[in-house]
Every structure is written in C-alpha cells, then in structure tokens.
Coordinates of C-alpha atoms in Angstrom, one line a residue:
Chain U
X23 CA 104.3 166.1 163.8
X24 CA 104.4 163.3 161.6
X25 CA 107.9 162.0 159.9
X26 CA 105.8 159.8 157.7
X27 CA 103.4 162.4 156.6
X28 CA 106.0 165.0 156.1
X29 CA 107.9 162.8 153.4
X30 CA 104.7 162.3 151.5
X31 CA 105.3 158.5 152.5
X32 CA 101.6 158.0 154.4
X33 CA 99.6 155.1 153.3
X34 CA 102.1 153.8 151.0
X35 CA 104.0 150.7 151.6
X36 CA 107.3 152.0 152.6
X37 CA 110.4 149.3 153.4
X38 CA 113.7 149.9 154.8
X39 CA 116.1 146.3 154.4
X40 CA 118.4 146.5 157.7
X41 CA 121.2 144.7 157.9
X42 CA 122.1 143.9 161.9
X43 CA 125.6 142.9 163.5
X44 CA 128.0 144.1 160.6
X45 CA 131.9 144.6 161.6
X46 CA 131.1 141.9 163.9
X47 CA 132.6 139.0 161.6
X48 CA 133.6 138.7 158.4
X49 CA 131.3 136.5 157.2
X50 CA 128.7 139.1 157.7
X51 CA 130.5 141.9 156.0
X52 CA 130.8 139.3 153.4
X53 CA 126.7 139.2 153.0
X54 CA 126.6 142.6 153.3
X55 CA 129.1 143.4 150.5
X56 CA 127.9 141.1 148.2
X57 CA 124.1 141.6 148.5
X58 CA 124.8 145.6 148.1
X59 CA 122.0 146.4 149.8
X60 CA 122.9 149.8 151.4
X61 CA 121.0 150.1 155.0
X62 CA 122.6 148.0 158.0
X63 CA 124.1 148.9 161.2
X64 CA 127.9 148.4 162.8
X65 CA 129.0 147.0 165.7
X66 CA 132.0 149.5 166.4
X67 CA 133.6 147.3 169.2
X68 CA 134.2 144.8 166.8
X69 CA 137.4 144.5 164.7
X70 CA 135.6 144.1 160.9
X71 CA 134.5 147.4 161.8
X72 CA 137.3 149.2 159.8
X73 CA 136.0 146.9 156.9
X74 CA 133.7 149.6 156.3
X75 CA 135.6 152.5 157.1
X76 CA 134.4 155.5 154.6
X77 CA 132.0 153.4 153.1
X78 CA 129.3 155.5 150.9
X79 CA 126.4 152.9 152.3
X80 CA 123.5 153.7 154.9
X81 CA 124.7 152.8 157.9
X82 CA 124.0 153.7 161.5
X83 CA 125.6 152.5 165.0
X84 CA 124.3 148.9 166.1
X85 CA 124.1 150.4 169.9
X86 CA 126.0 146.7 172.1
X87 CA 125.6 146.0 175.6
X88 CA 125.6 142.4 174.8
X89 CA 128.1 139.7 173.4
X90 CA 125.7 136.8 172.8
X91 CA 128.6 134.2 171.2
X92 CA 131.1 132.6 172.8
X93 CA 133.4 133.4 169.9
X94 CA 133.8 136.1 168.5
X95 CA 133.6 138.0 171.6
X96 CA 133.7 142.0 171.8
X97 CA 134.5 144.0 174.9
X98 CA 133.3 147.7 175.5
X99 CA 135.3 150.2 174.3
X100 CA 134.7 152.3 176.9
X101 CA 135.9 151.7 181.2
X102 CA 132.6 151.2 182.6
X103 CA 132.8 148.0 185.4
X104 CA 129.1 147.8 185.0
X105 CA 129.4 146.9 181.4
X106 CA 131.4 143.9 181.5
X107 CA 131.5 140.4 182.7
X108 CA 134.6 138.5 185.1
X109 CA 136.5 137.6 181.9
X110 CA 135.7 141.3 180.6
X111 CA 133.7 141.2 177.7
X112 CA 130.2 142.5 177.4
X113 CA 127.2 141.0 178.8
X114 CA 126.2 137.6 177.4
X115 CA 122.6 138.0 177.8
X116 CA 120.0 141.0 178.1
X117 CA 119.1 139.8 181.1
X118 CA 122.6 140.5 182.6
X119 CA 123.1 143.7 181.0
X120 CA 119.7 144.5 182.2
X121 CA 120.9 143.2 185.8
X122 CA 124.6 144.8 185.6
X123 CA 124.5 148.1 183.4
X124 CA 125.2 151.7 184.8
X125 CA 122.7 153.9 182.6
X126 CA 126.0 157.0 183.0
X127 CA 128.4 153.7 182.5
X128 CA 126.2 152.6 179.4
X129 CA 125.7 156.6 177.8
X130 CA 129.6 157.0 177.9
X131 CA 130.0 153.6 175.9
X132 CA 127.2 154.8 173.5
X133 CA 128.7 157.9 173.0
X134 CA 132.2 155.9 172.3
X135 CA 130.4 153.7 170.0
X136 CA 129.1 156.3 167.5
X137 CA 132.3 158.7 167.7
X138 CA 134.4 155.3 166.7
X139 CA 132.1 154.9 163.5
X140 CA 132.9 158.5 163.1
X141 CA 136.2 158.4 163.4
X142 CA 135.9 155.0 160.6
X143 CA 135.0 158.4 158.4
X144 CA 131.0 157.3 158.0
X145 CA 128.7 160.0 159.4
X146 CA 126.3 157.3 160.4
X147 CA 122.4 157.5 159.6
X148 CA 121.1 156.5 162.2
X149 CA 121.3 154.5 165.7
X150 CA 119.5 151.3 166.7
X151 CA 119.9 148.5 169.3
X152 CA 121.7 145.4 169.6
X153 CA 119.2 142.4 171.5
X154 CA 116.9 145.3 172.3
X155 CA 118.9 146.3 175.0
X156 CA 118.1 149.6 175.5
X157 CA 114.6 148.5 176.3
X158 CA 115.4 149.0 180.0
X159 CA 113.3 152.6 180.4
X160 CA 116.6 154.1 181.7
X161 CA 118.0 152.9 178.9
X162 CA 115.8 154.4 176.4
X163 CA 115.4 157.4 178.1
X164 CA 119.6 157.9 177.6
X165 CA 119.0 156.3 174.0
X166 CA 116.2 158.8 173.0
X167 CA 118.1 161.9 174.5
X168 CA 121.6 160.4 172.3
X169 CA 119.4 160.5 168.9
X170 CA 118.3 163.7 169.3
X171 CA 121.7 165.2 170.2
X172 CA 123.0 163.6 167.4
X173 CA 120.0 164.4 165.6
X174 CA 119.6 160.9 163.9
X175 CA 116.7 158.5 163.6
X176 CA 116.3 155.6 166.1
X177 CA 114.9 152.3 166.2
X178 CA 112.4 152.1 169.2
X179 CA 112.3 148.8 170.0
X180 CA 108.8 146.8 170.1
X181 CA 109.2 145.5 173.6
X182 CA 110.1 147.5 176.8
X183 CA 109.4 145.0 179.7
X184 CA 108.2 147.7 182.4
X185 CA 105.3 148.5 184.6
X186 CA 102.5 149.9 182.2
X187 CA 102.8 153.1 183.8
X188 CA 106.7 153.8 183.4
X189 CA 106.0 152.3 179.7
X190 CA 103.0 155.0 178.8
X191 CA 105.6 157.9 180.2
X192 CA 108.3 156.7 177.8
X193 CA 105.9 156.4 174.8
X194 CA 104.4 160.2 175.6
X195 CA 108.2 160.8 176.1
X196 CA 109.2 159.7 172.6
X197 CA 105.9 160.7 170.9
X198 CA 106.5 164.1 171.9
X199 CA 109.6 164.4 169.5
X200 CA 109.4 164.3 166.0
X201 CA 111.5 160.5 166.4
X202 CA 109.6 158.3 163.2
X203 CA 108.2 155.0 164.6
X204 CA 108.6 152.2 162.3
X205 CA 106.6 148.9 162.1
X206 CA 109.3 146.2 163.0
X207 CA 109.4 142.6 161.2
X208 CA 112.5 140.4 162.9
X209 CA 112.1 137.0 162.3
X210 CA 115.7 136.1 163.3
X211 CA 114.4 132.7 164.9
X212 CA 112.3 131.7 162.1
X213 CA 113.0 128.2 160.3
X214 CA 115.8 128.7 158.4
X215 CA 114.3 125.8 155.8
X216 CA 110.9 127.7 156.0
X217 CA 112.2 131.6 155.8
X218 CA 112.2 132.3 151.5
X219 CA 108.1 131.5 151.9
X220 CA 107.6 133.4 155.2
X221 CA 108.9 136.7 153.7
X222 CA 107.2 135.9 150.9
X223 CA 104.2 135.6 152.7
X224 CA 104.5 138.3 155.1
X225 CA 105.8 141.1 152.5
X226 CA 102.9 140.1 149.9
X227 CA 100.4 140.7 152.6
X228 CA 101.1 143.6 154.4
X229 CA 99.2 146.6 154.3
X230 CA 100.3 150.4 154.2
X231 CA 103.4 151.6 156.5
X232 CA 107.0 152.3 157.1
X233 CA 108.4 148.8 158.3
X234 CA 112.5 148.0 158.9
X235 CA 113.2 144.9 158.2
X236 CA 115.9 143.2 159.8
X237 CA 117.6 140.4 158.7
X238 CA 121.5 138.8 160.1
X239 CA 122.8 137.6 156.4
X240 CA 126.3 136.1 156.7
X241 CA 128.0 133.8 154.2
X242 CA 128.6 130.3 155.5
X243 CA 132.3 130.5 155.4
X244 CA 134.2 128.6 158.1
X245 CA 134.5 131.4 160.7
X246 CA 130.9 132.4 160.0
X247 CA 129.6 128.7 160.6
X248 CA 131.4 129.5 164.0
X249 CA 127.9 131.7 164.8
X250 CA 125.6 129.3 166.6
X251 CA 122.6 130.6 164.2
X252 CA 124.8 130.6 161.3
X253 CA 121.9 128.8 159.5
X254 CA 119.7 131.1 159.9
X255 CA 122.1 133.9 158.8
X256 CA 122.4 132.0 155.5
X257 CA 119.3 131.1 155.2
X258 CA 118.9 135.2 155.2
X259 CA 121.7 135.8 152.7
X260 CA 119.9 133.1 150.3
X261 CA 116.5 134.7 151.2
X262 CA 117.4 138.2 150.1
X263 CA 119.4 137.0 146.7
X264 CA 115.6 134.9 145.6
X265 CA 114.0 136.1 142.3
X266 CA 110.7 135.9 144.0
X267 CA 111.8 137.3 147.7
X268 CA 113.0 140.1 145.5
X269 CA 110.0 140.8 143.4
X270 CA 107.8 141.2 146.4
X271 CA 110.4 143.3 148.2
X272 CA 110.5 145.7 145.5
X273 CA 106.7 146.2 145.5
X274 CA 107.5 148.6 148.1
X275 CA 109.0 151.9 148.4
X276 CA 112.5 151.7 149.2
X277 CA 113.8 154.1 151.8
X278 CA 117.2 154.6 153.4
X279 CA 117.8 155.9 156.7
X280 CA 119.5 158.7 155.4
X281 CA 116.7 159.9 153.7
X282 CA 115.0 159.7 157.1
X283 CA 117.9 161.6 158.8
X284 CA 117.6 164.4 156.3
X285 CA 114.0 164.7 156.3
X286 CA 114.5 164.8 160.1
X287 CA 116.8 167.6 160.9
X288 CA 114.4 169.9 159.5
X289 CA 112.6 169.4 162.5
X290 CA 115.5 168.9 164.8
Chain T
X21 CA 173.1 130.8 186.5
X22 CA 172.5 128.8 183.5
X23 CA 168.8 127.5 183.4
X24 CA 169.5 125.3 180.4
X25 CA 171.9 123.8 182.3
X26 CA 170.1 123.2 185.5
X27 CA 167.7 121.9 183.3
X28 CA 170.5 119.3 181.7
X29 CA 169.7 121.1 178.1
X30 CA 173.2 122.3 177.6
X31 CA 175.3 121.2 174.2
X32 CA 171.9 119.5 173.0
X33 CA 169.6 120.3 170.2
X34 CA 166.7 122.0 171.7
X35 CA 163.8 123.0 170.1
X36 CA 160.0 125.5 171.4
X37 CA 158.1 125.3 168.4
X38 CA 155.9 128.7 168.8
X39 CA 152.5 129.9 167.0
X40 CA 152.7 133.4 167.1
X41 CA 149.3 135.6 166.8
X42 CA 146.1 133.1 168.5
X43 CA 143.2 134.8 169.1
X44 CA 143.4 137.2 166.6
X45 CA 141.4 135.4 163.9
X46 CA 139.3 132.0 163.9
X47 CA 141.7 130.7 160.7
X48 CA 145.0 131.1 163.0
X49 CA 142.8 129.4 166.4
X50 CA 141.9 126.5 163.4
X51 CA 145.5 126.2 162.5
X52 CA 146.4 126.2 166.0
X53 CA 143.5 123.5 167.0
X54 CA 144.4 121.5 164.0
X55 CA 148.2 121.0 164.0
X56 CA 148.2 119.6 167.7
X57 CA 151.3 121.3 168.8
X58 CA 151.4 122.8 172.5
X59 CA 153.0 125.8 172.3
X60 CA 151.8 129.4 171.5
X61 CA 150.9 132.9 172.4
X62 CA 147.4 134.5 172.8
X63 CA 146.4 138.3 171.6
X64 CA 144.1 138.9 174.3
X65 CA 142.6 142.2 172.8
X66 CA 141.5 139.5 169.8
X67 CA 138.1 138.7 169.3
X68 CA 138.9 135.0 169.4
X69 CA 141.2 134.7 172.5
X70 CA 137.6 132.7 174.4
X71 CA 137.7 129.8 171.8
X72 CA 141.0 129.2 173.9
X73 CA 139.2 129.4 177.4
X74 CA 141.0 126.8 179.8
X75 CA 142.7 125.0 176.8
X76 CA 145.3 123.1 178.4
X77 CA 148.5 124.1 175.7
X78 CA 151.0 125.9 176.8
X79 CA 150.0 129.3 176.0
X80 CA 151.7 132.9 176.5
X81 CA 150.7 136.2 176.3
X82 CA 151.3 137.9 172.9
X83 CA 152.1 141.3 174.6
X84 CA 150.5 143.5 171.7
X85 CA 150.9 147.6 171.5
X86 CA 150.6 147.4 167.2
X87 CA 147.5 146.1 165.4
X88 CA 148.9 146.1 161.6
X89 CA 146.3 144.7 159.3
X90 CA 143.4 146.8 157.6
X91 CA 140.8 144.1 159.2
X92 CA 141.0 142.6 161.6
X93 CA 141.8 145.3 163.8
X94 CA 142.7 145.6 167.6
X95 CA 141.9 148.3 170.5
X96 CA 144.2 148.5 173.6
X97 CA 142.3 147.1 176.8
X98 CA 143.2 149.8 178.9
X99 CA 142.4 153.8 178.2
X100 CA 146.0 155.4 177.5
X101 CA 145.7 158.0 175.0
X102 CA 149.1 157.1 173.9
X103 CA 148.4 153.1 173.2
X104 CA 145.4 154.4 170.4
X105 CA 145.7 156.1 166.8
X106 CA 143.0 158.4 165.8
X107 CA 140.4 156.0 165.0
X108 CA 141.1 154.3 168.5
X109 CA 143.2 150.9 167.2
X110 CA 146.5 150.3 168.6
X111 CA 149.2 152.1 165.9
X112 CA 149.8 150.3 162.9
X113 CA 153.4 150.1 162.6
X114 CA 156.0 149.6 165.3
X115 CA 157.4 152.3 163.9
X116 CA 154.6 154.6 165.0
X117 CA 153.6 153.0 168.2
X118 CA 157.1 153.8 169.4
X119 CA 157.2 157.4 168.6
X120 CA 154.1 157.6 170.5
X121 CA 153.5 155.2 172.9
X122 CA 154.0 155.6 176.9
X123 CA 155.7 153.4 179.2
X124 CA 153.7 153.6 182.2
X125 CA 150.8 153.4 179.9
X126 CA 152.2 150.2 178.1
X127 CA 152.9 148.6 181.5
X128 CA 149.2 149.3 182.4
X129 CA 148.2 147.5 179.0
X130 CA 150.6 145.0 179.5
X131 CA 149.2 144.2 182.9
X132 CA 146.1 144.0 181.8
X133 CA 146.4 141.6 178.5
X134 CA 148.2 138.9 181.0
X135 CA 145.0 139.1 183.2
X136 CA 142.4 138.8 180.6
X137 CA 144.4 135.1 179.5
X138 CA 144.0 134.6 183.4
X139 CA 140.7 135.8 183.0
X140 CA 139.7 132.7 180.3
X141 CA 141.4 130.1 183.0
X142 CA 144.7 130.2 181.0
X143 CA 147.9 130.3 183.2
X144 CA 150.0 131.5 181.1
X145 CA 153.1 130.0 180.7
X146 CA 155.4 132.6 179.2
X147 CA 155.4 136.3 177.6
X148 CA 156.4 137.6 174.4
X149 CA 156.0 140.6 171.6
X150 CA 154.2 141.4 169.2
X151 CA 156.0 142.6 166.2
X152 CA 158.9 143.0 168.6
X153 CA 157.9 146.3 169.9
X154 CA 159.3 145.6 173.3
X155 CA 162.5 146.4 171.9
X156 CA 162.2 150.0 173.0
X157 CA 164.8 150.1 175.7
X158 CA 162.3 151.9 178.2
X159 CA 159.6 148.8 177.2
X160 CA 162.1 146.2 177.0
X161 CA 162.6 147.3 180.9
X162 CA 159.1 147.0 181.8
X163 CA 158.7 143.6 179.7
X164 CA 161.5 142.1 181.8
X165 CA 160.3 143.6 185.0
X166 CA 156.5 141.8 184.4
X167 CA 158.1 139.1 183.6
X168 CA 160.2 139.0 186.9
X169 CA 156.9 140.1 189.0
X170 CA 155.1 137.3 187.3
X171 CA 158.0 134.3 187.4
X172 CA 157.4 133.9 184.0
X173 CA 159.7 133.1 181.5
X174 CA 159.7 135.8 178.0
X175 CA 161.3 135.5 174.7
X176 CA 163.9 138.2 174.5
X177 CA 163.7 139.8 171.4
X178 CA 167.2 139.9 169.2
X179 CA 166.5 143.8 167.6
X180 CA 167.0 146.3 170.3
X181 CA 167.4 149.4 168.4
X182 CA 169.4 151.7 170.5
X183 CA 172.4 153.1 171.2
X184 CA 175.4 150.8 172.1
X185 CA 175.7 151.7 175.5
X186 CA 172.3 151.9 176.2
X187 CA 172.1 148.1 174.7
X188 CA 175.3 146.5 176.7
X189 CA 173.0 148.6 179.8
X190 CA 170.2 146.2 178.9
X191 CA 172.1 142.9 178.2
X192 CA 173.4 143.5 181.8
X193 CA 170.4 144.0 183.4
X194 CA 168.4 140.5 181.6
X195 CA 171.9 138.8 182.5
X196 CA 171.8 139.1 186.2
X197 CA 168.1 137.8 186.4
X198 CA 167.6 133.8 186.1
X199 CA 165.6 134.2 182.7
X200 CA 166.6 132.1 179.5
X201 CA 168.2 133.5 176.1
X202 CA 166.7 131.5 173.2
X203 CA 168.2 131.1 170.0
X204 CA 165.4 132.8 168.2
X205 CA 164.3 131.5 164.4
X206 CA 161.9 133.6 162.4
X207 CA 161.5 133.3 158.7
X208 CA 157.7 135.1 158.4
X209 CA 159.0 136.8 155.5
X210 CA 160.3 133.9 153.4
X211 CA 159.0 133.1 150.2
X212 CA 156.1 130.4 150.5
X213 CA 157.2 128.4 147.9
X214 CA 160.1 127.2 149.2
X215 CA 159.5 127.4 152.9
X216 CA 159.5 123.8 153.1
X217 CA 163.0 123.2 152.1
X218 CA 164.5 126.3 153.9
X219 CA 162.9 124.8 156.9
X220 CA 163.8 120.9 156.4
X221 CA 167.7 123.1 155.6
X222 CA 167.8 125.1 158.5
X223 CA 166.9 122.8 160.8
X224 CA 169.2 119.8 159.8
X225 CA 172.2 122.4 159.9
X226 CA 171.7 123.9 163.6
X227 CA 173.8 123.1 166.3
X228 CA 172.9 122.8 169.8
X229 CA 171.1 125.5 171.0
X230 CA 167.9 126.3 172.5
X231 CA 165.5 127.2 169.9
X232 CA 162.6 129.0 169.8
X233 CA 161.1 128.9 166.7
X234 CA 158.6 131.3 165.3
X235 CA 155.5 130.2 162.8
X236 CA 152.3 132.1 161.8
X237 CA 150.3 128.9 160.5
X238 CA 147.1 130.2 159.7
X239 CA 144.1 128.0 157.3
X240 CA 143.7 129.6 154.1
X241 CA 139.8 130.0 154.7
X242 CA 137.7 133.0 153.4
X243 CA 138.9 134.8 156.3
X244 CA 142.3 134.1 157.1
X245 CA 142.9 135.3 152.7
X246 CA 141.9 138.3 154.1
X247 CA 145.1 138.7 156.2
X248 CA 148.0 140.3 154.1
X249 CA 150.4 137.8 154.5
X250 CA 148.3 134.7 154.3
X251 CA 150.3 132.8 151.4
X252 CA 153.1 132.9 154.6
X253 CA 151.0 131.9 157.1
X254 CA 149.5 129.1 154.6
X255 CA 152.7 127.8 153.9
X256 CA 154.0 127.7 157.5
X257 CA 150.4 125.2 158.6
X258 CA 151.6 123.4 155.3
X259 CA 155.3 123.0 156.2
X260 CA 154.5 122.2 159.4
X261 CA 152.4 118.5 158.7
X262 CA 154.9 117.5 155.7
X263 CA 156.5 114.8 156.8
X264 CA 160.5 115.6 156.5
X265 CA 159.8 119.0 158.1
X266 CA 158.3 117.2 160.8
X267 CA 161.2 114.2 161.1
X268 CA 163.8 117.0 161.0
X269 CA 162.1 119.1 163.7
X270 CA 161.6 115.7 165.4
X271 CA 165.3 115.4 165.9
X272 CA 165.4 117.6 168.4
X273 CA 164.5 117.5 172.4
X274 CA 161.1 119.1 172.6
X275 CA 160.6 121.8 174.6
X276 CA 157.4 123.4 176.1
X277 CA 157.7 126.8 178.2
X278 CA 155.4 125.2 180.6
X279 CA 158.9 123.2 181.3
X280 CA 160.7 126.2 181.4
X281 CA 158.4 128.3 183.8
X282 CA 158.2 125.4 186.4
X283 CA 162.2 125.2 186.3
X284 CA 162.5 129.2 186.4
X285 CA 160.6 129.3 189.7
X286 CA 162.9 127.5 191.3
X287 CA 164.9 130.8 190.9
X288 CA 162.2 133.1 191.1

C-alpha cells in the first residue's frame, strides 16, 4: 500500500519542517519555542527534555546512541555496558556505537527512550534517529519492528552502509509494511553564510513528493555557542524566520507527523 | 583527635570557600571558570560535569538523590526504582526523596556518582549533599561510611532531622572517626539585594573557626535565568568579585579540601 496515495498527497509537493536534537539544550528549545513551528523530535536522555513536558506540538522520539559534544553530554537511560563509553556517556561517534552497541542492549534503551517522553505526558508522533544510527541493519531491523509496535511513523534513514545484499533484504523488509518513505533534505554541514540561498534554491526547485526537512535551529545564547556547530544552528534559526525562506516553504503542503500517524494506524 | 589541630588551624580564622551545584548547567561551570576560586563540588548526573574533565581545582562530589528545578532536570545513574519519580528524575523535594528513597539503593548511586568524577580524571577531594538530603539518619550512615572507605573528607551537614537519641547515636559515631566538623555558612536564601553587605557583616564578625562556606554563583545568561533562584545565584558571582567582600574573606587562612584530604590520610 501506499501512505502517500492513501492521504490524497501523491504528486503534490508535500513538506514536513523537523526540528532535530530538542531537550538536548536550551538554546535549542529556545529556537524551537520561538519559531513555533510544531514537528521536531526529543532527545529524552537529555535534561531540557521536561521543557516540553505535555506540550500540544508534533513531536516524536529523537532515537540516541551517540553523544557527539564534549559538553553537554547525555548518558543512556537505560544499563546496557555496550551503550556507553569508559567515562559512561553514550558513544561519541557512529562509528563507535556501530563498533560497541548490543542490538538487545540498544532495543531496551529505545524502548526507555520513548516510554520517558511518555511519561513527559506527549504521546509522541513519531520516532526517528539521532546521527543515523540505527543504520546498522540490526539496528533497523530492531528500529522497524519498535515503529510498528508502537504503531508510529519512522524516519528510514538515506544511508545504511551494508553489503548490497543485506541492504536489498532490509528495503523488501520495510517496503513490505505500510511504513511511508520520505525524501530527506539535511544540509546540517552546509555554509552557515550560504544556507538562506541554498533552501531557497533547493525548496524552489523541487518537484513533487513528501520530503522532511531537517534542520538543528538553536539561539546563539552563551550555552548554545558551547555547540561546536552552533553557527550553523543559527544560521538555521535565521533561515527559517526569512521572508523569502518562508514564502518558498509555504508553497508546499504542510504536514505534521501526526497526521501521518493517524493516517497510519488505519493500516496498522 | 583533632585534625584542625594537627593541622595548626586551631583558634585561627579559617575559611573553604565552596561552589555548590557544577555540572549542572553551563552558567554555574562559567561562574565557576570565571571567578578562579579552587574549591567546589560536581553533580555528576549533570549534563556539564565533562567541561570539568581533569580540571585541576579542588573538586568534590555533590552527592545528589533530588533534582528540584522544572529544567534542567537530573536522572539517578544507577537503576533503583526507589532513587526515580514517575517520569524517571530523581524526586523533587527532599521531602519526597526521603519518604521514598532506599538506602542500599542510595549507597549504590552514591558509589557510582564518585566514580563517574573519577571517570572525567577528577580525584575528588571531598564529599558533600545536595540539598542536604544525607541527613536521613540511615543516609547520613552510609555518607560517612563512603566517606571512610574512600579517605575522603565530607561536609557534615547541621539539620539531622531525627529523634534526639537517634541524633546523640550519630554525633557519636562521626566523633570517633578522624573526619572534620566545619562551621557551615549558608545564606542561598538571602535577599539578593543586600547579599553584599550580609556577607562583608558576617564575615568581619566570625570568630575562629573553620568555615566552610556555601555559594551558588551562577552567570545570569539566558540559561542560568531559567533556574528559579537565579537572582541568588547572580548575586552570590557578584558578591563574590566586589572588592570588600573579597578583602574581608581575604582575612582569613585559606583553606582547600585538597589540604584537608592529604592531612586526613594520615589517619585514614
């Protein structure tokens, strides 16, 4: 079946705004509060988490394995030795967690993470990934099998680094379940100086589809110019409040993850 | 035996200036950074505890079983069901966390927080409580025992609610170990306006003793406003670079519990 075509969205020019990392810092809480856009997703090992306890937004659980900054740092919530570093805290890098992380040790810690946005009283909307993580196939395979228990939307990431033929199994796997498959536009590396024109750009040319947009904005307060990309965060938060960046942004038809969700558990 | 004595502190003015809370938030770490003074304690379930990785202060464990902000909020280390409130932070008051909390549990947590400072290359170089909620007569024992099993020297707290006998039980117990009884000075609650004066008043009235004074200096950034009691904290990094607070407190023979630990172990 197709999500997409279900929700009378096909060949239209569909965008959902996703807002990564919050309740990691305040500074992105900040961004998200004051640009009130509604669709993001929360770190729930991090203490700004209860920031957004019971909030009416669109928000889903930012799935970690990794803590990428030397400060703020988060640790899992859940026991797993397989999940942390010598000093305890998550992995620094992918490549670690890839190296390191129990697929059991890493569904428990899911699991955690989503019950503790529950327990925040927000049913979440949906679940994605924090670095990609879960593109380790285990990974996705325990990932893909969480969403549909919980019957919520996921974010399949782009890039799953494995032999063509475990890859080709994983996509028959997901395309088998009535999981929607978005068209993903990160450009979290991008120029900061450069960023306003390149979603102008890039939004004003695309063609038909459901694409998720993510996008890191945090205020450039003290503690958020702690964030070693903190430029590019701002330059997001600046990019997303532009008169322009906004007119070509709302060519498109805006969809929330809940909407997805709901359309969803018809079929699920 | 007398440490202050064997130390040749007796009859003088003695004076542990302490920053309570590090790690917790980046405005208290900037206060902490900024003012140059040695001495402190580290919340090791904070998000912020790395920025202190291998500083060379003298730092403590902040033994913490009460998170009691909104945001940020802190999770116990360890899994004891009795540490965590329903949305998994430690309890909010020290009220609640000792109707609920577990000693053998605490210990756990306890151990645990002293080896996550070791953890960041931090010897510690003393203990103390958060919010006082060691004072529970069954915590208070397991406080002094880590301290014992560690050789490290902790700040007694004055309040020990309990019964009378069950207190004079507990006095005996700290007073037949080697550790030091500090004169403790804590004015969190004062009115910012004039915690200047009451400090530059106090201070030039005490009498010898061995004083460990508590501040909360915290920088008034977007994020540290978001603590309740940042006017206090505020006022206590102002107070502490005006220049008669500083002569007064400069009066006094300094004391770091990096001094104290080294003599203690000769008794330990």
């Amino acid at each position: 079946m197709d999500l997409w075509r279900a929700m009378g969205l096909e060949g239209r020019r569909v965008l959902i705004i996703h807002h990564d990392d919050l309740g990691f810092t305040e500074a992105q809480n900040r961004a998200y509060l004051a640009l009130g856009l509604p669709t993001g997703s929360v770190q729930t090992p991090g203490a700004w988490a209860p920031q957004l306890r019971a909030h009416p937004g669109d928000l889903g659980v930012h799935l970690t394995l990794t803590s990428e900054c030397d400060v703020p740092r988060l640790r899992p919530l859940t026991g797993g030795a397989s999940l942390r570093d010598s000093e305890g805290y998550f992995w620094p890098t992918r490549e670690a967690a890839w190296q390191h992380v129990d697929a059991g040790e890493a569904e428990e810690e899911f699991r955690a993470q989503i019950e503790a946005l529950r327990a925040l009283g927000v049913e979440p909307t949906h679940l994605d990934t924090h670095q990609g993580t879960v593109g380790r196939p285990d990974l996705l395979a325990v990932y893909v099998r969480l969403a549909l228990e919980y019957r919520l939307p996921c974010m399949i990431p782009d890039v799953v680094e494995a032999p063509p033929e475990v890859r080709a199994k994983l996509e028959a796997f997901v395309a088998q379940t009535p999981l929607p498959r978005v068209k993903l536009v990160n450009h979290y590396r991008a120029d900061p100086a450069t960023r306003r024109q390149l979603y102008i750009d890039l939004f004003s040319g695309a063609g038909p589809g459901v694409y998720h947009f993510i996008h890191h904005a945090a205020v450039a307060t003290e503690e958020g110019r702690m964030l070693p990309s903190w430029r590019e965060r701002q330059a997001d938060f600046e990019a997303l409040q532009d008169p322009e960046v906004k007119r070509v942004l709302g060519e498109f038809v805006p969809l929330t993850y809940r909407e997805v969700r709901d359309a969803l558990r018809r079929y699920l």
